[in-house]
Coordinates of C-alpha atoms and ligand atoms in Angstrom, one line a residue:
M1 CA 107.4 109.5 75.0
N2 CA 105.6 112.8 75.8
K3 CA 104.3 113.9 79.2
Q4 CA 100.7 112.9 78.7
I5 CA 101.8 109.4 77.8
I6 CA 104.2 109.1 80.7
S7 CA 101.6 110.3 83.2
K8 CA 98.9 107.9 81.9
A9 CA 101.4 105.0 82.1
E10 CA 102.4 106.0 85.7
E11 CA 98.8 105.8 86.8
R12 CA 99.1 102.0 86.1
I13 CA 102.7 101.1 86.9
G14 CA 104.1 103.7 89.2
K15 CA 106.7 106.4 88.9
I16 CA 108.8 105.8 85.8
E17 CA 112.6 105.8 86.4
R18 CA 114.0 105.0 83.0
V19 CA 112.7 104.7 79.4
S20 CA 114.7 103.2 76.5
L21 CA 113.9 102.2 73.0
L22 CA 114.1 98.4 72.6
Q23 CA 116.8 97.3 70.1
N24 CA 114.3 95.1 68.2
Q25 CA 111.4 97.0 66.7
G26 CA 108.4 95.7 64.8
C27 CA 106.7 97.1 61.8
T28 CA 103.5 98.4 63.3
S29 CA 104.7 100.0 66.5
E30 CA 107.3 101.5 68.7
V31 CA 108.4 99.5 71.7
H32 CA 110.1 101.0 74.8
Q33 CA 111.4 99.3 77.9
V34 CA 110.2 101.1 81.0
V35 CA 111.5 100.7 84.5
T36 CA 109.6 101.7 87.6
G37 CA 110.0 100.8 91.3
E38 CA 107.4 98.1 90.7
G39 CA 109.0 96.3 87.8
I40 CA 110.2 96.3 84.2
Y41 CA 107.6 96.8 81.4
V42 CA 107.3 97.2 77.7
I43 CA 105.1 100.0 76.3
K44 CA 104.1 99.3 72.8
S45 CA 102.8 102.3 71.0
S46 CA 101.0 102.6 67.6
Y47 CA 100.1 105.8 65.7
E48 CA 98.4 104.7 62.4
Q49 CA 94.7 104.0 62.6
R50 CA 94.9 100.4 61.4
Y51 CA 97.8 99.6 63.7
R52 CA 96.0 101.3 66.6
E53 CA 93.1 98.9 66.0
W54 CA 95.4 96.0 66.1
L55 CA 97.0 97.2 69.3
M56 CA 93.6 97.5 70.9
S57 CA 92.9 93.9 69.9
E58 CA 96.3 92.8 71.3
A59 CA 95.4 94.4 74.6
S60 CA 92.1 92.6 74.8
V61 CA 93.7 89.3 74.0
L62 CA 96.5 89.8 76.6
E63 CA 93.9 90.8 79.2
K64 CA 91.9 87.6 78.6
L65 CA 95.0 85.5 78.8
H66 CA 96.3 87.2 81.9
T67 CA 95.6 84.2 84.1
I68 CA 95.9 81.4 81.5
A69 CA 99.2 79.6 81.9
A70 CA 98.4 77.2 79.0
I71 CA 99.1 80.0 76.5
P72 CA 102.2 81.9 77.6
T73 CA 102.2 85.6 76.7
P74 CA 103.5 88.8 78.4
K75 CA 101.4 89.9 81.3
Y76 CA 98.9 92.6 80.7
Y77 CA 99.2 95.9 82.7
G78 CA 96.9 98.3 80.8
Y79 CA 96.0 100.0 77.6
F80 CA 95.2 103.6 77.0
E81 CA 94.8 106.1 74.1
A82 CA 96.1 109.6 73.7
S83 CA 95.0 112.0 71.0
N84 CA 97.0 110.5 68.1
S85 CA 98.3 107.3 69.6
S86 CA 97.5 104.1 71.4
H87 CA 99.6 102.3 74.1
L88 CA 99.7 98.9 75.6
I89 CA 101.6 98.2 78.8
M90 CA 102.9 94.6 79.3
S91 CA 105.6 92.8 81.2
Y92 CA 109.1 93.0 79.8
E93 CA 110.1 89.4 79.0
K94 CA 113.7 88.3 79.0
G95 CA 114.9 86.3 76.0
M96 CA 114.9 87.1 72.3
T97 CA 112.7 86.5 69.3
L98 CA 113.2 83.2 67.4
T99 CA 114.5 85.2 64.4
S100 CA 117.3 86.7 66.5
A101 CA 118.0 83.3 68.2
L102 CA 118.3 81.5 64.9
K103 CA 120.8 84.2 63.6
K104 CA 123.1 83.5 66.6
A105 CA 122.8 79.8 66.7
E106 CA 124.9 77.0 65.1
K107 CA 123.1 74.5 62.8
Q108 CA 122.3 71.8 65.5
E109 CA 121.0 74.5 67.9
Q110 CA 118.9 76.0 65.0
L111 CA 117.3 72.6 64.4
S112 CA 116.5 72.2 68.0
L113 CA 115.0 75.7 68.2
I114 CA 112.8 75.0 65.1
K115 CA 111.6 71.7 66.6
S116 CA 110.7 73.5 69.8
F117 CA 108.8 76.1 67.8
G118 CA 106.8 73.3 66.1
H119 CA 106.1 71.8 69.5
F120 CA 105.0 75.1 71.0
L121 CA 102.7 75.8 68.1
Q122 CA 101.2 72.4 68.3
R123 CA 100.4 73.0 72.0
L124 CA 98.6 76.2 71.1
H125 CA 96.5 74.4 68.4
E126 CA 95.5 71.8 71.0
T127 CA 94.5 74.2 73.7
T128 CA 91.0 75.4 74.4
V129 CA 90.4 78.4 76.6
A130 CA 87.4 80.2 77.9
G131 CA 86.5 83.5 76.4
F132 CA 87.3 82.6 72.8
Y133 CA 84.5 81.5 70.6
P134 CA 84.3 79.9 67.1
H135 CA 83.4 82.3 64.3
H136 CA 83.8 82.5 60.5
W137 CA 87.5 83.3 60.7
L138 CA 88.4 83.1 57.1
A139 CA 85.3 85.0 55.9
E140 CA 86.2 87.7 58.4
Q141 CA 89.8 87.9 57.3
L142 CA 88.7 88.2 53.7
K143 CA 86.3 91.0 54.6
K144 CA 89.1 92.8 56.5
A145 CA 91.4 92.3 53.5
E146 CA 88.8 93.9 51.2
G147 CA 88.8 97.0 53.5
Y148 CA 92.6 97.2 53.4
V149 CA 92.7 96.9 49.6
A150 CA 90.1 99.6 49.3
S151 CA 92.1 102.0 51.6
G152 CA 95.4 101.2 49.8
Y153 CA 97.0 99.5 52.8
A154 CA 97.6 96.1 51.4
D155 CA 100.4 94.6 49.3
G156 CA 98.0 92.2 47.7
S157 CA 95.8 93.3 44.8
F158 CA 92.1 93.3 44.3
E159 CA 92.5 90.5 41.7
L160 CA 94.4 88.3 44.2
L161 CA 91.7 88.9 46.8
Q162 CA 89.0 87.8 44.3
K163 CA 91.0 84.5 43.7
L164 CA 91.2 83.9 47.4
I165 CA 87.5 84.5 47.8
V166 CA 86.6 82.1 45.0
H167 CA 89.1 79.3 45.7
Q168 CA 88.9 78.8 49.5
P169 CA 90.6 75.8 50.9
S170 CA 88.5 72.9 52.2
N171 CA 87.3 73.2 55.8
V172 CA 89.4 71.9 58.7
P173 CA 88.5 72.0 62.4
Q174 CA 89.2 75.5 63.8
T175 CA 91.6 75.9 66.8
M176 CA 93.2 78.6 68.8
I177 CA 95.6 80.3 66.5
H178 CA 98.3 83.0 66.9
G179 CA 97.3 84.8 63.8
D180 CA 100.7 86.2 62.8
C181 CA 102.9 83.2 63.6
T182 CA 106.3 84.2 62.1
T183 CA 109.6 83.7 63.8
D184 CA 109.5 87.4 64.8
N185 CA 106.5 86.9 67.0
V186 CA 107.7 84.1 69.3
M187 CA 110.3 84.4 72.0
V188 CA 113.1 82.0 73.0
V189 CA 114.0 81.6 76.6
N190 CA 116.8 79.2 77.6
G191 CA 116.9 77.5 74.3
N192 CA 113.2 76.9 73.9
V193 CA 110.5 78.7 72.2
S194 CA 108.2 79.5 75.1
M195 CA 106.3 82.7 74.6
F196 CA 104.0 84.3 72.1
I197 CA 104.2 88.0 71.5
D198 CA 102.3 90.3 69.1
V199 CA 99.1 88.5 69.7
A200 CA 96.5 90.9 68.1
G201 CA 95.3 88.1 65.8
M202 CA 95.1 85.4 68.5
T203 CA 91.6 83.9 68.2
I204 CA 89.9 80.8 67.1
G205 CA 90.7 80.3 63.4
D206 CA 92.4 78.2 60.8
P207 CA 95.5 76.5 62.2
R208 CA 96.9 76.2 58.6
Y209 CA 97.5 80.0 58.6
D210 CA 99.8 79.7 61.6
E211 CA 101.5 76.6 60.2
S212 CA 102.1 78.3 56.8
L213 CA 103.6 81.5 58.3
A214 CA 105.7 79.4 60.7
I215 CA 107.4 77.5 58.0
R216 CA 107.6 80.2 55.3
K217 CA 111.4 80.7 55.5
W218 CA 112.1 77.0 55.3
M219 CA 110.2 75.9 52.3
N220 CA 113.5 75.2 50.5
H221 CA 115.4 73.9 53.5
Q222 CA 114.3 70.3 53.9
E223 CA 116.2 69.8 57.1
Y224 CA 114.7 72.8 58.8
L225 CA 111.2 71.8 57.6
E226 CA 111.7 68.3 59.0
A227 CA 112.8 69.8 62.3
F228 CA 109.7 71.8 62.5
Y229 CA 107.5 68.8 61.8
E230 CA 109.3 66.8 64.5
G231 CA 107.8 69.2 66.9
Y232 CA 104.5 69.9 65.0
R233 CA 102.9 66.5 64.5
R234 CA 99.2 67.2 64.0
Y235 CA 99.1 68.1 60.3
Q236 CA 101.2 69.1 57.4
V237 CA 99.9 71.8 55.0
T238 CA 99.8 70.9 51.3
K239 CA 101.6 73.1 48.8
E240 CA 98.3 74.6 47.7
E241 CA 97.3 75.4 51.3
F242 CA 100.7 76.9 52.0
A243 CA 100.4 79.1 48.9
Y244 CA 96.8 80.1 49.8
F245 CA 97.8 81.4 53.2
N246 CA 101.4 82.6 52.8
E247 CA 101.4 84.0 49.3
G248 CA 97.7 84.8 49.4
L249 CA 96.0 85.8 52.6
Y250 CA 99.2 87.1 54.3
E251 CA 99.7 89.7 51.5
F252 CA 96.8 91.7 53.0
F253 CA 98.0 91.8 56.6
Ligands
LIG1 N1 106.8 91.9 76.2 C1 108.0 92.0 75.6 N2 109.1 91.8 76.3 C2 110.3 92.0 75.6 N3 110.4 92.3 74.3 C3 109.3 92.6 73.6 C4 108.0 92.4 74.2 N4 107.1 92.7 73.3 C5 107.8 93.0 72.2 N5 109.1 92.9 72.4 C6 110.1 93.2 71.3 O1 109.7 94.2 70.5 C7 109.6 93.8 69.1 C8 108.4 94.3 68.4 O2 107.2 93.8 69.1 P1 105.9 93.3 68.3 O3 104.9 93.1 69.4 O4 106.3 92.1 67.5 O5 105.6 94.6 67.4 P2 105.0 94.7 65.9 O6 103.5 94.5 66.1 O7 105.3 96.1 65.5 O8 105.7 93.6 65.1 C9 109.7 92.2 69.2 O9 110.3 91.7 68.1 C10 110.5 92.0 70.5 O10 111.8 92.0 70.2
LIG2 MG1 105.9 91.6 65.5

């Protein structure tokens, strides 16, 4: 981290004593653990334009949720931009991602973690909070996808996008969603999934998108899938819905 970034961070969290790169890194950012006299923080930094926009949106979500216990997320401590980068400061959270926890666990514990993930996601889908308003989520996602295809960012093709535009799934009631609800983006503390991270896409939207990304690794593992649905009891996506969101829409994000 360069001097300019350190000094901007210190305005918000006090004199920095130690900085270390976190062992687990995501795909859109660089994450550092930062220790000051006031506490332990994570600084998440992005450098590419698209990822900088996502980071700004994550900052705005975390800021809105700062006092909302019903949706556990890291605490927000600030966001700033430097000439070629953007930076989000949040609380450092103990624990590990569900992906890491599953790698370490025996079968029974894996099943219990997956059930707890289902339960945690169900709670999100049943929560309403002030400051988030219904909008045309799917239409907006398809519009963004179009922009990403045009700029060459997306894995998905223009043809796939056309299909997604023409064959939209039937409407279901919109809920609060995470928006990138893979096992990489939830944290496990004391054997339970109990925190959402990477919340740039958290908004009111289609809960089938979260559900599809949540179960994507277990489509051919019946036991794991059943464990998820022991926790997540509100709805089960059809094969077609799963394909639309996981093999379709997600290809553009
Ligand atoms: N607040 C936090 N506390 C502790 N670890 C975190 C925190 N935020 C992120 N991490 C770690 O950093 C990794 C990458 O963060 P994430 O927000 O998912 O970045 P990306 O958008 O690049 O996927 C996570 O998998 C997690 O291990
Ligand atoms: Mg992530």
